[in-house]
Amino acid sequence: MDKSLQVKCDDVIMCVRNGSKKLVGKTALIPNNMAMTTWGAFMMIIRSKLNDTYIFHYLNSQMFFSQVFKDTGTATINQITKGILNECKLPLPPETARKQISKMLSSFDVKIQNAEMCLTTLVELKKALLQQLFI
């Protein structure tokens, strides 16, 4: 495997081309337990020396999406190019502010994930109860 294509902890992987415009720009933060993992076509790795999740959160913001898709119409190919990314303006506060922002947004992500798991559990419990009640 080409080592230059291997993901590293805190890389951000982004879908940059897809038939569905809704999927273009979707990102995932690479955790530290993904050794020997790579990416392929229609994906891009965004790697930063900032060593925090600030860029990941920015890439999921409305500000980022408004910059990326500002000139797209219905006839364009659903893609984000390196050139488009290079034109994006990234607000870069001091490191302490970036870390505070990242920490707060990451804590929201954890709470959202917990709420989604709870909702899934409740939906499954309801289905099981309905099955038992109406056999």
Tab-separated table of C-alpha atoms in Angstrom:
chain	number	residue	atom	x	y	z
A	1	MET	CA	0.000	0.000	0.000
A	2	ASP	CA	1.254	3.500	-0.864
A	3	LYS	CA	2.111	5.106	2.501
A	4	SER	CA	1.307	8.577	1.134
A	5	LEU	CA	-2.319	7.482	0.827
A	6	GLN	CA	-2.585	6.278	4.431
A	7	VAL	CA	-4.750	8.323	6.777
A	8	LYS	CA	-3.334	9.776	9.975
A	9	CYS	CA	-4.993	10.621	13.261
A	10	ASP	CA	-6.931	13.918	13.031
A	11	ASP	CA	-6.946	13.926	9.219
A	12	VAL	CA	-10.266	14.964	7.764
A	13	ILE	CA	-11.557	12.877	4.874
A	14	MET	CA	-13.983	14.662	2.551
A	15	CYS	CA	-16.232	13.440	-0.236
A	16	VAL	CA	-15.273	15.752	-3.110
A	17	ARG	CA	-17.211	14.213	-6.017
A	18	ASN	CA	-20.530	12.425	-6.060
A	19	GLY	CA	-23.694	12.120	-8.099
A	20	SER	CA	-25.570	13.463	-5.093
A	21	LYS	CA	-24.849	17.100	-4.250
A	22	LYS	CA	-25.931	16.349	-0.662
A	23	LEU	CA	-22.920	14.043	-0.199
A	24	VAL	CA	-20.322	16.394	-1.673
A	25	GLY	CA	-18.498	18.097	1.184
A	26	LYS	CA	-19.410	15.513	3.830
A	27	THR	CA	-16.489	14.934	6.158
A	28	ALA	CA	-15.259	12.509	8.776
A	29	LEU	CA	-12.544	13.007	11.366
A	30	ILE	CA	-10.048	10.145	11.374
A	31	PRO	CA	-9.562	8.649	14.864
A	32	ASN	CA	-6.234	7.299	16.089
A	33	ASN	CA	-7.168	3.622	15.682
A	34	MET	CA	-7.255	3.454	11.874
A	35	ALA	CA	-3.752	2.211	11.097
A	36	MET	CA	-3.145	0.962	7.553
A	37	THR	CA	-6.311	2.680	6.259
A	38	THR	CA	-6.365	4.540	2.975
A	39	TRP	CA	-8.799	6.508	0.866
A	40	GLY	CA	-9.706	6.352	-2.782
A	41	ALA	CA	-11.504	7.982	-5.668
A	42	PHE	CA	-13.903	10.836	-5.022
A	43	MET	CA	-12.313	11.491	-1.624
A	44	MET	CA	-9.750	14.015	-0.386
A	45	ILE	CA	-7.667	14.130	2.767
A	46	ILE	CA	-7.355	17.460	4.511
A	47	ARG	CA	-4.357	17.448	6.801
A	48	SER	CA	-3.415	20.312	9.118
A	49	LYS	CA	-0.580	21.151	11.480
A	50	LEU	CA	-3.018	22.827	13.892
A	51	ASN	CA	-3.437	19.587	15.900
A	52	ASP	CA	-7.026	20.271	16.863
A	53	THR	CA	-10.465	19.620	15.403
A	54	TYR	CA	-11.105	23.261	14.499
A	55	ILE	CA	-10.769	22.684	10.744
A	56	PHE	CA	-13.081	19.656	10.891
A	57	HIS	CA	-15.762	21.757	12.575
A	58	TYR	CA	-15.233	24.618	10.118
A	59	LEU	CA	-15.639	22.218	7.179
A	60	ASN	CA	-19.051	21.310	8.582
A	61	SER	CA	-20.169	24.928	8.918
A	62	GLN	CA	-22.618	26.884	6.815
A	63	MET	CA	-19.859	29.458	6.225
A	64	PHE	CA	-17.715	26.833	4.488
A	65	PHE	CA	-20.575	25.456	2.391
A	66	SER	CA	-21.644	28.941	1.298
A	67	GLN	CA	-18.110	29.571	0.009
A	68	VAL	CA	-17.810	26.223	-1.760
A	69	PHE	CA	-21.206	26.214	-3.441
A	70	LYS	CA	-21.614	29.958	-4.068
A	71	ASP	CA	-21.387	29.762	-7.857
A	72	THR	CA	-22.897	26.365	-8.545
A	73	GLY	CA	-26.017	25.973	-10.586
A	74	THR	CA	-28.035	22.936	-11.496
A	75	ALA	CA	-25.877	22.062	-14.530
A	76	THR	CA	-22.545	21.794	-12.716
A	77	ILE	CA	-20.712	18.652	-11.722
A	78	ASN	CA	-21.072	17.941	-8.016
A	79	GLN	CA	-17.483	18.378	-6.914
A	80	ILE	CA	-15.111	20.319	-4.716
A	81	THR	CA	-11.714	20.850	-6.285
A	82	LYS	CA	-8.417	21.726	-4.653
A	83	GLY	CA	-8.725	25.102	-6.373
A	84	ILE	CA	-12.114	25.737	-4.764
A	85	LEU	CA	-10.701	24.808	-1.359
A	86	ASN	CA	-7.714	27.093	-1.863
A	87	GLU	CA	-10.094	30.023	-2.455
A	88	CYS	CA	-11.989	29.435	0.803
A	89	LYS	CA	-11.288	31.839	3.616
A	90	LEU	CA	-10.691	30.085	6.937
A	91	PRO	CA	-11.230	32.278	9.994
A	92	LEU	CA	-8.268	31.484	12.199
A	93	PRO	CA	-8.516	32.804	15.760
A	94	PRO	CA	-5.630	32.347	18.210
A	95	GLU	CA	-4.840	28.783	19.277
A	96	THR	CA	-6.554	29.062	22.691
A	97	ALA	CA	-9.787	30.267	21.070
A	98	ARG	CA	-9.608	27.529	18.402
A	99	LYS	CA	-9.179	24.872	21.072
A	100	GLN	CA	-12.100	26.269	23.119
A	101	ILE	CA	-14.318	26.345	20.024
A	102	SER	CA	-13.278	22.815	19.052
A	103	LYS	CA	-13.839	21.490	22.568
A	104	MET	CA	-17.314	23.029	22.783
A	105	LEU	CA	-18.395	21.790	19.337
A	106	SER	CA	-16.956	18.324	19.990
A	107	SER	CA	-18.906	18.130	23.256
A	108	PHE	CA	-22.079	18.994	21.310
A	109	ASP	CA	-21.248	16.206	18.834
A	110	VAL	CA	-20.951	13.708	21.705
A	111	LYS	CA	-24.281	14.848	23.154
A	112	ILE	CA	-25.941	14.564	19.736
A	113	GLN	CA	-24.521	11.049	19.240
A	114	ASN	CA	-25.760	10.019	22.693
A	115	ALA	CA	-29.212	11.447	21.976
A	116	GLU	CA	-29.330	9.625	18.615
A	117	MET	CA	-28.358	6.326	20.286
A	118	CYS	CA	-31.015	6.898	22.942
A	119	LEU	CA	-33.624	7.643	20.271
A	120	THR	CA	-32.671	4.499	18.342
A	121	THR	CA	-32.964	2.425	21.522
A	122	LEU	CA	-36.369	3.915	22.309
A	123	VAL	CA	-37.647	3.290	18.774
A	124	GLU	CA	-36.484	-0.338	18.936
A	125	LEU	CA	-38.054	-0.743	22.384
A	126	LYS	CA	-41.342	0.665	21.087
A	127	LYS	CA	-41.285	-1.758	18.131
A	128	ALA	CA	-40.646	-4.686	20.466
A	129	LEU	CA	-43.475	-3.628	22.782
A	130	LEU	CA	-45.880	-3.159	19.892
A	131	GLN	CA	-44.973	-6.613	18.603
A	132	GLN	CA	-45.659	-8.151	22.024
A	133	LEU	CA	-48.899	-6.237	22.513
A	134	PHE	CA	-50.442	-7.000	19.137
A	135	ILE	CA	-49.421	-10.605	18.496
